[in-house]
XYZ file of C-alpha atoms in Angstrom:
677
model
C -5.254 -24.314 -23.696
C -2.744 -27.086 -23.604
C 0.568 -27.548 -25.285
C 0.891 -30.664 -27.536
C 4.424 -30.421 -28.544
C 7.814 -28.398 -28.160
C 10.653 -28.740 -30.692
C 14.081 -27.305 -29.904
C 16.667 -26.565 -32.526
C 20.042 -25.884 -30.928
C 18.524 -24.185 -27.992
C 20.158 -24.351 -24.582
C 21.580 -27.902 -23.791
C 19.664 -29.435 -26.805
C 21.890 -29.891 -29.806
C 20.501 -30.433 -33.190
C 16.633 -30.900 -33.250
C 15.073 -32.407 -30.345
C 11.177 -32.568 -29.174
C 8.796 -33.431 -26.276
C 5.118 -34.491 -26.795
C 3.250 -33.559 -23.744
C 0.356 -35.455 -22.206
C -3.010 -33.963 -23.256
C -5.406 -35.435 -21.145
C -6.451 -38.433 -23.258
C -8.229 -40.850 -20.832
C -7.359 -38.233 -17.912
C -3.789 -38.703 -18.565
C -2.415 -35.203 -17.926
C 0.831 -35.634 -16.215
C 4.196 -35.382 -18.305
C 7.286 -36.180 -15.875
C 10.480 -34.874 -17.179
C 13.352 -36.348 -14.993
C 17.082 -35.159 -15.142
C 19.884 -34.262 -12.755
C 20.602 -30.489 -12.125
C 22.253 -28.757 -15.048
C 20.674 -31.045 -17.679
C 18.052 -28.644 -18.995
C 14.727 -29.014 -16.881
C 14.530 -25.268 -16.572
C 15.624 -24.829 -20.165
C 12.646 -26.738 -21.258
C 10.263 -24.089 -19.285
C 12.955 -21.380 -20.690
C 12.182 -22.510 -24.228
C 8.370 -22.346 -23.600
C 8.587 -18.698 -22.446
C 11.045 -17.788 -25.239
C 8.722 -19.294 -27.901
C 5.396 -17.742 -26.367
C 6.802 -14.272 -25.519
C 10.376 -13.846 -26.792
C 11.574 -13.689 -23.083
C 15.346 -14.198 -23.050
C 15.479 -14.411 -19.020
C 13.331 -15.926 -16.375
C 12.014 -14.175 -13.468
C 14.610 -15.876 -11.072
C 17.473 -14.678 -13.540
C 17.125 -11.197 -12.166
C 19.494 -11.556 -9.261
C 22.726 -10.325 -10.848
C 23.661 -13.219 -12.997
C 25.587 -12.662 -16.391
C 23.574 -12.721 -19.486
C 21.881 -15.749 -20.456
C 23.005 -17.484 -23.790
C 20.088 -19.318 -25.242
C 21.994 -20.656 -28.380
C 23.714 -24.188 -27.929
C 27.328 -23.608 -26.763
C 28.852 -26.538 -28.628
C 27.037 -25.441 -31.892
C 28.488 -21.850 -31.401
C 32.146 -23.224 -30.708
C 31.837 -25.389 -33.946
C 30.826 -22.554 -35.978
C 33.601 -20.139 -34.340
C 36.127 -22.910 -35.400
C 34.445 -23.141 -38.935
C 33.114 -20.654 -41.384
C 31.793 -18.300 -38.743
C 28.264 -18.065 -40.592
C 26.334 -17.798 -37.395
C 24.084 -20.345 -35.856
C 20.325 -20.394 -36.115
C 18.564 -21.952 -32.870
C 15.059 -22.008 -32.596
C 11.999 -22.986 -30.315
C 8.784 -24.392 -32.029
C 5.587 -24.784 -29.997
C 2.315 -26.331 -31.068
C -0.526 -25.824 -28.776
C -4.337 -25.984 -28.889
C -6.663 -23.107 -27.746
C -10.545 -23.419 -27.772
C -10.151 -26.219 -30.410
C -7.840 -24.397 -32.917
C -4.129 -25.588 -33.243
C -1.754 -22.965 -33.297
C 2.237 -23.324 -34.316
C 4.544 -20.640 -33.008
C 7.965 -20.497 -34.079
C 10.685 -18.308 -32.777
C 14.152 -18.130 -34.138
C 17.455 -16.712 -32.883
C 20.539 -15.985 -34.697
C 23.941 -15.907 -32.820
C 27.620 -16.003 -33.426
C 30.648 -15.987 -31.468
C 33.497 -13.005 -31.740
C 37.003 -13.846 -31.968
C 37.302 -12.437 -28.194
C 34.877 -15.006 -27.210
C 31.927 -12.687 -26.581
C 28.611 -14.243 -27.879
C 26.159 -12.062 -29.865
C 22.553 -13.203 -29.953
C 19.438 -11.707 -31.656
C 15.794 -12.511 -32.319
C 15.765 -13.309 -36.022
C 12.075 -13.942 -36.724
C 8.702 -15.252 -35.490
C 5.740 -16.747 -36.984
C 2.313 -17.913 -35.973
C 0.523 -20.355 -38.135
C -2.936 -21.424 -37.735
C -5.944 -22.399 -40.110
C -3.588 -22.282 -43.087
C -2.705 -18.794 -42.257
C 0.916 -17.828 -41.347
C 1.326 -14.584 -39.378
C 4.906 -12.864 -39.188
C 4.177 -9.531 -37.557
C 5.786 -9.518 -34.274
C 3.183 -7.407 -32.611
C 0.123 -9.292 -34.050
C 1.642 -12.439 -33.175
C 2.089 -11.294 -29.488
C -1.491 -9.913 -29.255
C -2.773 -13.400 -30.324
C -0.513 -15.106 -27.775
C -1.830 -12.635 -24.910
C -5.226 -13.536 -26.043
C -4.305 -17.283 -25.070
C -2.310 -16.695 -22.112
C -1.894 -13.039 -20.868
C 1.729 -12.100 -20.483
C 1.221 -10.269 -17.059
C 0.196 -13.808 -15.586
C 2.734 -16.053 -17.312
C 5.000 -16.459 -14.234
C 2.205 -17.820 -12.256
C 2.405 -21.186 -14.120
C 5.832 -22.114 -13.363
C 7.007 -22.553 -9.928
C 10.488 -23.983 -8.793
C 11.384 -25.118 -5.352
C 12.950 -21.725 -4.332
C 9.961 -19.716 -4.937
C 7.862 -22.497 -3.169
C 10.186 -22.044 -0.212
C 10.305 -18.297 0.074
C 6.640 -17.589 -0.289
C 6.141 -18.325 3.305
C 9.068 -16.455 4.748
C 8.073 -13.265 6.109
C 10.193 -10.869 4.162
C 10.115 -7.967 2.002
C 11.016 -10.326 -0.885
C 7.938 -12.358 0.066
C 5.737 -9.232 0.112
C 6.900 -7.752 -3.008
C 6.241 -10.929 -4.945
C 2.816 -11.334 -3.616
C 2.047 -7.700 -4.281
C 3.265 -7.905 -7.692
C 1.439 -10.929 -8.218
C -2.022 -9.612 -6.991
C -1.481 -6.813 -9.134
C -0.750 -8.703 -12.315
C -4.041 -10.700 -11.465
C -5.898 -7.399 -11.183
C -5.385 -6.794 -15.009
C -5.925 -3.090 -14.503
C -2.741 -1.391 -15.741
C -4.773 1.256 -17.705
C -6.787 2.141 -14.749
C -3.382 2.435 -12.549
C -1.938 4.714 -15.230
C -5.269 6.826 -15.312
C -5.196 7.097 -11.571
C -1.473 8.395 -11.837
C -2.496 10.772 -14.473
C -5.425 12.168 -12.328
C -3.125 12.601 -9.441
C -0.747 14.781 -11.486
C -3.619 17.050 -12.803
C -5.080 17.390 -9.240
C -1.605 18.354 -8.093
C -1.382 21.027 -11.011
C -4.793 22.192 -10.286
C -4.081 22.827 -6.534
C -0.954 24.608 -7.418
C -3.054 26.878 -9.975
C -5.627 27.507 -7.110
C -3.043 28.448 -4.663
C -1.676 31.073 -7.068
C -5.026 32.667 -7.595
C -6.400 32.478 -4.011
C -5.859 34.904 -0.745
C -6.266 34.401 2.950
C -6.899 31.258 4.795
C -7.843 29.349 1.795
C -4.232 29.955 0.111
C -2.736 28.952 3.321
C -4.734 25.775 3.403
C -3.800 25.152 -0.106
C -0.289 25.598 0.538
C -0.357 23.256 3.306
C -2.033 20.645 1.302
C 0.545 20.952 -1.391
C 3.414 20.547 1.063
C 1.640 17.658 2.718
C 1.164 16.074 -0.589
C 4.721 16.582 -1.571
C 5.908 14.837 1.845
C 3.559 11.899 0.924
C 4.986 11.432 -2.210
C 8.653 11.863 -1.032
C 7.965 9.193 1.818
C 6.363 6.634 -0.381
C 9.419 6.901 -3.123
C 11.748 6.425 0.010
C 9.929 3.536 1.238
C 9.876 1.996 -2.162
C 13.679 2.442 -2.310
C 14.010 0.815 0.903
C 11.805 -1.964 0.213
C 13.900 -2.621 -2.983
C 16.991 -2.566 -0.941
C 15.714 -4.957 1.531
C 15.045 -7.464 -1.210
C 18.518 -6.967 -2.485
C 19.828 -7.578 1.159
C 17.719 -10.617 1.641
C 19.234 -12.009 -1.498
C 22.796 -11.048 -0.568
C 22.143 -12.841 2.717
C 20.900 -15.739 0.779
C 23.798 -15.889 -1.169
C 26.268 -15.529 1.629
C 24.413 -18.539 3.469
C 24.624 -20.760 0.409
C 28.403 -20.135 0.541
C 28.729 -20.662 4.105
C 26.609 -23.846 4.219
C 29.682 -25.491 2.238
C 31.829 -25.289 5.346
C 30.856 -28.412 7.148
C 32.876 -27.485 10.443
C 30.429 -24.411 11.085
C 27.500 -26.245 10.348
C 26.082 -26.226 13.810
C 26.980 -22.650 14.492
C 25.357 -21.698 11.383
C 22.167 -23.534 12.027
C 22.270 -21.992 15.661
C 22.546 -18.512 13.965
C 19.721 -19.125 11.710
C 17.549 -20.277 14.526
C 18.474 -17.115 16.714
C 17.898 -14.905 13.771
C 14.240 -16.295 13.160
C 13.584 -16.094 17.028
C 14.693 -12.397 16.874
C 12.509 -11.720 13.950
C 9.464 -13.373 15.603
C 10.011 -11.443 18.861
C 10.256 -8.215 17.019
C 6.748 -8.889 15.481
C 5.631 -9.554 19.038
C 7.250 -6.513 20.140
C 5.703 -4.263 17.446
C 2.432 -5.733 18.407
C 2.568 -4.820 21.880
C 3.605 -1.184 21.165
C 0.785 -0.859 18.804
C -1.470 -2.054 21.778
C 0.166 0.493 23.907
C -0.194 3.383 21.250
C -3.855 2.987 21.318
C -3.528 4.656 24.747
C -2.403 7.760 23.205
C -5.985 9.418 23.355
C -6.125 8.679 27.206
C -2.648 9.738 27.964
C -3.295 13.581 28.028
C -6.111 12.917 30.418
C -3.896 10.829 32.787
C -1.362 13.505 32.985
C -4.112 16.056 33.759
C -4.990 13.937 36.631
C -3.725 16.170 39.517
C -5.116 19.108 38.007
C -8.544 17.370 37.897
C -8.118 16.701 41.749
C -7.284 20.417 42.209
C -10.354 21.531 40.351
C -12.422 18.968 42.393
C -11.292 20.504 45.677
C -11.948 23.923 44.467
C -15.441 23.184 43.318
C -16.150 21.518 46.676
C -15.059 24.615 48.457
C -16.966 27.128 46.617
C -20.125 24.892 46.880
C -19.584 24.701 50.833
C -21.738 22.297 52.875
C -24.619 22.419 50.326
C -26.028 19.185 49.549
C -26.645 18.287 46.057
C -29.832 15.943 47.387
C -31.733 18.931 48.242
C -34.399 18.723 45.964
C -37.188 21.270 47.287
C -38.353 23.229 44.623
C -37.594 27.011 44.919
C -41.317 28.406 43.625
C -42.752 26.128 46.242
C -40.738 27.873 49.089
C -41.619 31.208 47.727
C -45.304 30.483 47.445
C -45.484 29.356 51.304
C -43.624 32.572 52.244
C -46.098 34.724 50.103
C -49.090 32.845 51.428
C -47.754 32.578 55.064
C -49.085 29.134 55.132
C -46.948 25.984 55.904
C -47.056 23.011 53.489
C -49.122 21.251 56.179
C -51.716 24.076 56.053
C -50.503 25.590 59.469
C -50.432 29.630 59.322
C -47.814 31.836 60.439
C -46.814 35.562 60.515
C -43.908 37.490 59.284
C -40.769 37.543 61.800
C -41.999 34.032 63.272
C -39.491 31.318 63.763
C -41.081 29.323 61.039
C -40.937 32.268 58.632
C -37.122 32.658 59.280
C -36.728 28.983 58.773
C -38.362 28.978 55.449
C -36.322 32.286 54.360
C -33.027 30.240 55.406
C -34.183 27.501 53.261
C -35.155 29.881 50.449
C -31.422 31.264 50.468
C -29.860 27.849 50.546
C -32.074 26.493 47.548
C -31.270 29.848 45.542
C -27.661 29.199 46.244
C -27.991 25.663 45.000
C -29.832 26.625 41.856
C -27.100 29.202 41.125
C -24.490 26.695 41.442
C -26.202 23.829 39.629
C -23.731 23.867 36.850
C -20.888 23.365 39.674
C -22.610 19.943 40.372
C -22.689 19.009 36.838
C -19.198 19.550 36.584
C -18.125 18.049 39.913
C -20.142 14.723 38.934
C -18.278 14.623 35.496
C -14.842 15.109 37.197
C -15.558 12.519 39.798
C -16.494 10.103 37.113
C -13.522 10.783 34.914
C -11.167 10.511 38.073
C -12.691 7.266 38.756
C -12.165 6.010 34.919
C -8.476 7.276 34.742
C -7.891 5.186 38.133
C -8.635 2.265 36.055
C -6.650 3.418 32.911
C -3.632 4.006 35.023
C -3.545 0.347 36.025
C -3.875 -0.777 32.601
C -1.204 1.467 31.281
C 1.153 0.231 33.690
C 0.457 -3.298 32.596
C 0.781 -2.567 28.868
C 4.170 -0.478 29.631
C 5.255 -3.762 31.653
C 4.354 -6.020 28.664
C 6.283 -3.691 26.113
C 9.392 -3.726 28.513
C 9.180 -7.464 28.879
C 8.981 -7.903 25.180
C 11.728 -5.384 24.489
C 14.167 -7.295 26.986
C 13.314 -10.499 25.271
C 14.279 -8.899 21.993
C 17.558 -7.651 23.287
C 18.509 -10.939 25.176
C 18.136 -12.870 21.965
C 20.052 -9.943 20.023
C 22.887 -10.315 22.526
C 22.769 -14.019 21.908
C 22.721 -13.628 18.129
C 25.821 -11.189 18.351
C 27.696 -13.894 20.571
C 26.998 -16.748 17.746
C 28.139 -14.206 15.083
C 31.463 -13.349 17.227
C 32.355 -17.011 17.412
C 31.701 -17.480 13.584
C 33.633 -14.291 12.894
C 36.645 -15.855 14.915
C 36.806 -18.949 12.852
C 40.130 -20.047 12.008
C 39.562 -19.926 8.142
C 39.969 -16.247 6.702
C 37.302 -16.764 4.073
C 34.705 -17.968 6.588
C 35.640 -15.160 8.594
C 35.238 -12.735 5.788
C 32.024 -14.235 4.868
C 30.524 -13.877 8.317
C 31.851 -10.293 8.737
C 30.218 -9.415 5.457
C 26.935 -11.160 6.601
C 26.985 -9.631 10.078
C 27.309 -6.259 8.410
C 24.532 -7.065 5.877
C 22.167 -8.332 8.540
C 22.713 -5.238 10.498
C 22.082 -3.136 7.382
C 18.815 -4.909 7.005
C 17.530 -4.419 10.520
C 18.400 -0.700 10.377
C 16.481 -0.477 7.133
C 13.565 -2.260 8.548
C 13.543 0.046 11.510
C 13.779 3.141 9.314
C 10.831 1.665 6.910
C 8.665 1.351 10.260
C 9.127 4.800 11.344
C 8.632 5.883 7.530
C 5.336 4.037 7.572
C 4.288 5.938 10.897
C 5.053 9.093 9.298
C 3.219 8.321 6.280
C 0.183 7.501 8.312
C 0.170 10.576 9.945
C 0.440 12.485 6.660
C -2.340 10.603 5.210
C -4.519 11.704 8.265
C -3.305 15.187 8.169
C -4.338 15.121 4.267
C -7.948 14.243 5.117
C -8.119 16.995 7.927
C -6.948 19.496 5.407
C -9.286 18.422 2.576
C -12.191 18.914 5.190
C -10.745 22.386 5.904
C -10.697 23.362 2.447
C -14.371 22.515 1.949
C -15.468 24.843 4.412
C -12.944 27.617 3.281
C -13.890 27.135 -0.322
C -17.361 28.285 0.413
C -16.432 31.377 2.233
C -13.530 32.305 -0.061
C -13.758 34.380 -3.109
C -11.895 31.674 -5.125
C -11.712 31.384 -8.971
C -15.121 29.318 -8.850
C -14.604 27.664 -12.184
C -10.991 26.540 -11.430
C -12.182 25.156 -7.901
C -15.122 23.333 -9.676
C -12.724 21.609 -11.813
C -10.363 20.801 -9.081
C -13.144 19.293 -6.986
C -14.341 17.224 -9.915
C -10.860 15.818 -10.503
C -10.600 15.178 -6.600
C -13.993 13.292 -6.661
C -12.895 11.347 -9.757
C -9.442 10.454 -8.437
C -11.118 9.436 -4.942
C -13.886 7.305 -6.927
C -10.873 5.482 -9.039
C -8.934 4.860 -6.040
C -11.686 3.458 -4.145
C -12.579 1.099 -7.362
C -8.909 -0.274 -7.426
C -8.875 -0.905 -3.534
C -12.248 -2.537 -3.769
C -11.263 -4.763 -6.779
C -7.894 -5.650 -5.110
C -10.144 -6.632 -2.105
C -12.099 -8.927 -3.834
C -9.083 -10.429 -5.537
C -7.580 -11.062 -2.358
C -10.645 -12.820 -1.020
C -10.690 -14.903 -3.779
C -7.071 -15.875 -3.358
C -7.810 -16.421 0.306
C -10.714 -18.779 -0.252
C -8.825 -20.850 -3.182
C -5.795 -21.275 -1.020
C -7.661 -22.144 2.121
C -9.779 -24.871 0.003
C -6.556 -26.257 -1.448
C -4.475 -26.145 1.877
C -7.516 -28.557 3.401
C -7.003 -30.888 0.604
C -3.286 -31.000 0.928
C -2.793 -31.029 4.786
C -2.798 -34.055 6.806
C -5.602 -34.641 9.464
C -3.427 -33.117 12.317
C -2.675 -29.980 10.008
C -6.372 -29.536 9.087
C -7.038 -29.644 12.940
C -4.617 -26.820 13.623
C -4.923 -24.708 10.560
C -8.222 -23.265 9.705
C -7.662 -20.584 6.966
C -5.104 -18.539 5.052
C -5.173 -14.583 5.239
C -3.254 -12.101 3.096
C -2.297 -9.342 5.361
C -2.582 -5.412 4.333
C 1.153 -5.827 3.933
C 0.812 -8.785 1.495
C 2.545 -11.099 3.715
C 0.735 -14.630 4.033
C -0.592 -15.689 7.494
C -2.679 -18.813 8.586
C -5.092 -18.626 11.327
C -6.084 -21.372 13.716
C -9.535 -22.555 14.906
C -9.608 -19.501 17.074
C -8.714 -16.984 14.455
C -5.340 -16.564 15.777
C -1.996 -16.163 13.994
C -0.554 -19.375 13.715
C 2.068 -19.146 10.775
C 5.264 -19.257 13.306
C 3.951 -22.539 14.781
C 3.884 -24.624 11.531
C 6.276 -27.021 10.331
C 8.709 -26.650 7.226
C 6.546 -29.386 5.329
C 3.286 -27.334 6.298
C 5.011 -24.403 5.078
C 5.696 -25.923 1.833
C 2.137 -27.369 1.501
C 0.912 -23.682 2.241
C 3.117 -22.307 -0.269
C 1.942 -24.805 -3.004
C -1.531 -24.062 -2.062
C -0.923 -20.283 -2.436
C 0.803 -20.964 -5.982
C -2.247 -23.059 -7.152
C -4.728 -20.457 -5.909
C -2.701 -17.725 -7.767
C -2.891 -19.891 -11.059
C -6.770 -20.518 -10.379
C -7.658 -17.133 -9.928
C -5.646 -15.904 -12.953
C -7.387 -18.596 -14.935
C -10.912 -17.621 -13.656
C -11.382 -21.138 -12.718
C -11.063 -23.936 -9.969
C -9.665 -26.201 -12.851
C -6.965 -24.622 -14.869
C -7.220 -24.649 -18.501
C -3.426 -23.920 -18.762
C -0.392 -26.085 -18.608
C 1.237 -26.060 -15.023
C 4.798 -26.351 -14.850
C 6.674 -27.241 -11.462
C 10.449 -27.847 -10.780
C 11.219 -29.891 -7.798
C 8.159 -29.200 -5.521
C 8.705 -32.097 -3.189
C 11.561 -30.971 -1.334
C 10.488 -30.999 2.350
C 6.943 -32.754 2.300
C 6.065 -35.699 4.379
C 4.620 -38.810 2.801
C 1.083 -37.958 3.609
C 1.564 -34.307 2.057
C 3.272 -35.697 -0.969
C 0.514 -38.226 -1.541
C -2.171 -35.537 -1.212
C -0.517 -33.229 -3.582
C -0.285 -36.025 -6.265
C -3.877 -36.765 -5.725
C -4.945 -33.239 -5.604
C -2.989 -31.596 -8.730
C -4.375 -34.022 -11.262
C -7.843 -33.106 -10.289
C -7.362 -29.185 -10.623
C -5.040 -29.117 -13.627
C -5.757 -29.462 -17.351
C -2.095 -30.280 -18.147
C 0.628 -30.782 -15.466
C 4.593 -30.941 -16.391
C 6.680 -32.121 -13.612
C 10.455 -31.420 -13.740
C 12.108 -33.569 -11.106
C 15.360 -35.330 -10.029
C 15.501 -38.898 -9.301
C 16.083 -38.043 -5.748
C 12.618 -36.621 -5.205
C 10.702 -38.904 -7.831
C 11.413 -42.465 -7.165
C 9.668 -45.664 -6.651
C 6.985 -44.462 -4.430
C 6.055 -41.228 -6.451
C 5.902 -43.144 -9.677
C 3.861 -45.871 -8.130
C 1.408 -43.186 -7.042
C 0.993 -41.579 -10.535
C 0.769 -44.981 -11.904
C -2.115 -45.828 -9.488
C -3.978 -42.475 -10.104
C -3.793 -43.144 -13.774
C -2.709 -39.610 -14.452
C 0.618 -40.176 -15.900
C 0.800 -39.852 -19.647
C 4.387 -39.125 -20.894
C 7.855 -39.654 -19.374
C 11.104 -38.217 -20.666
C 14.796 -38.613 -19.230
C 17.356 -35.833 -19.890
C 20.615 -37.650 -20.040
C 23.983 -35.801 -20.182
C 25.983 -36.788 -23.750
C 28.893 -34.689 -23.189
C 29.662 -31.354 -21.514
C 26.663 -29.075 -22.279
C 24.833 -31.520 -24.359
C 21.716 -33.273 -22.948
C 19.850 -35.934 -25.051
C 16.082 -35.731 -24.524
C 15.129 -39.524 -24.266
C 11.305 -40.870 -24.155
C 10.325 -43.730 -21.880
C 7.088 -45.412 -21.242
C 5.570 -44.381 -17.678
C 6.725 -46.733 -15.201
C 8.661 -47.211 -11.746
C 11.585 -44.978 -11.318
C 14.517 -46.246 -9.120
C 16.067 -43.382 -7.213
C 19.874 -43.519 -6.884
C 19.761 -41.582 -3.792
C 17.119 -41.713 -0.810
C 15.724 -38.729 0.989
C 17.910 -39.451 3.903
C 20.891 -39.467 1.798
C 21.555 -43.445 1.624
C 22.021 -45.396 -1.502
C 19.196 -47.292 -2.827
């Protein structure tokens, strides 16, 4: 699928009727560059695409507490409010080609401004025209659009600088976005709903079984129901906490944006940001060494019992006396010699002789040894265990020292961070002081919430392990109990179905994650410079949905990469999402990107400009002249991929004119370093 043309009528900044024809891959020219300053309508163009295709009135990035988005042109609304007040019709018309067929989608809004100034908007109508047919049923139109570009993955074909930046920041916002992206790519909504229904049915059947059962089976069923309730409650609390963390991270970002306007505290703000990142990194390292220490849990009880082992060893040695474990003479042989009155060498002896008495003494010792054979086995095992624990004590001490050292590093950095916060709160400006105080409270709340979430995760793991143990116990008890056989078989069948379905979903998700990792790793190799390729080997999506990069030795390396490499990593992952969603290494869909060149080095930028035209069938680039200048335009011209060029020029406040220009050298007003060119 590719977009031929989009026409705006009184939509957002575009007063009257204006249109953009996109490059469609003729002679491999797939790139459309739309250049304009911030606020001129770059994002409004993509907003129009989503409104036209899906009727969306807001973008994903609008869900941060902003006021309702008005889609109708404000100037046109003001004119109508001062005139006849008949309302204003605005529309978006998209002409696209899918599998050789031309489709035209038109979606219309009706808006008017009340005397109070409040603006009311509502979607008036939608139509889809193709092969001389006109469809106006909203649901039918939407179904056909979804067949061309599934609504669940629509957000993975538009990426702005903010999303590119946050995707490689270890935060709950990042993890949530990646998790949602993967879930959207799975396209198994009905399967997930079925899993939820089975969970509820299983819960009801267990409750019915508990009511009709007796004895230990009833007790164990009650235990399972209580444990399942605790798991469900923990998952709810954790989801609430994660949503709260995302809100706190957004609030911190908003506060930081306000604080960045105060130049006099710029160095302190940068220092605080650096300290916070160091604290976060050290906390991650601390949790890793704590997990390493927790692996000792199964040995701790043995170490605590070491003194008792020495006592038992001493008692055994006392009971066994001076007997030597090495006496290997067979008791039956001695008894035969005594019976035959013949020495092993063939010499005869009599009862009561010295030889006879010596053999009797040996017989007694061997009988004693045989009687105490189990004592020898136990003593041997205790000696081996004591030797094993001697080494484990030293290892435990080393791990404890490591944990304490990491804890001291975290506490030291937290104290340094607190001092920086105090300096900022003590600023002369009341507004800066209030912002910093609010930021300190927000940051502390975030830290406390993260700690609580860690504890909840540990509790959840314990309850899940308990669930497995209870289910095993129930299987044994079910055979022994006189339970309602039909009901028990029904519950068992539902449990098996639920287990099977959960396994299928996890396996499917694992395969999608593996595809993402492979595609992202391949993309990253093409975008990195030589130095980056030497240090970064592969990309990993961890169990918590955070992104990690591994070096050549398979070790975590994300904390060591530069800002530019982070942006390249993010772009690689974004492109991989689009590739996996489109089920192809080459995207058969338009890819929109808003200001993607923020922190790229020259080599990374050159690699990106060469790479994306190879994997896209259509690339729409929304840029400012600060990031798309002579060098970038020259690269596009050299690659022969630049097909269309538009400039967004402000005519008056709130009104933008779309002006087409032939592809050519764009001269930037401001260089990357801030100097005039």
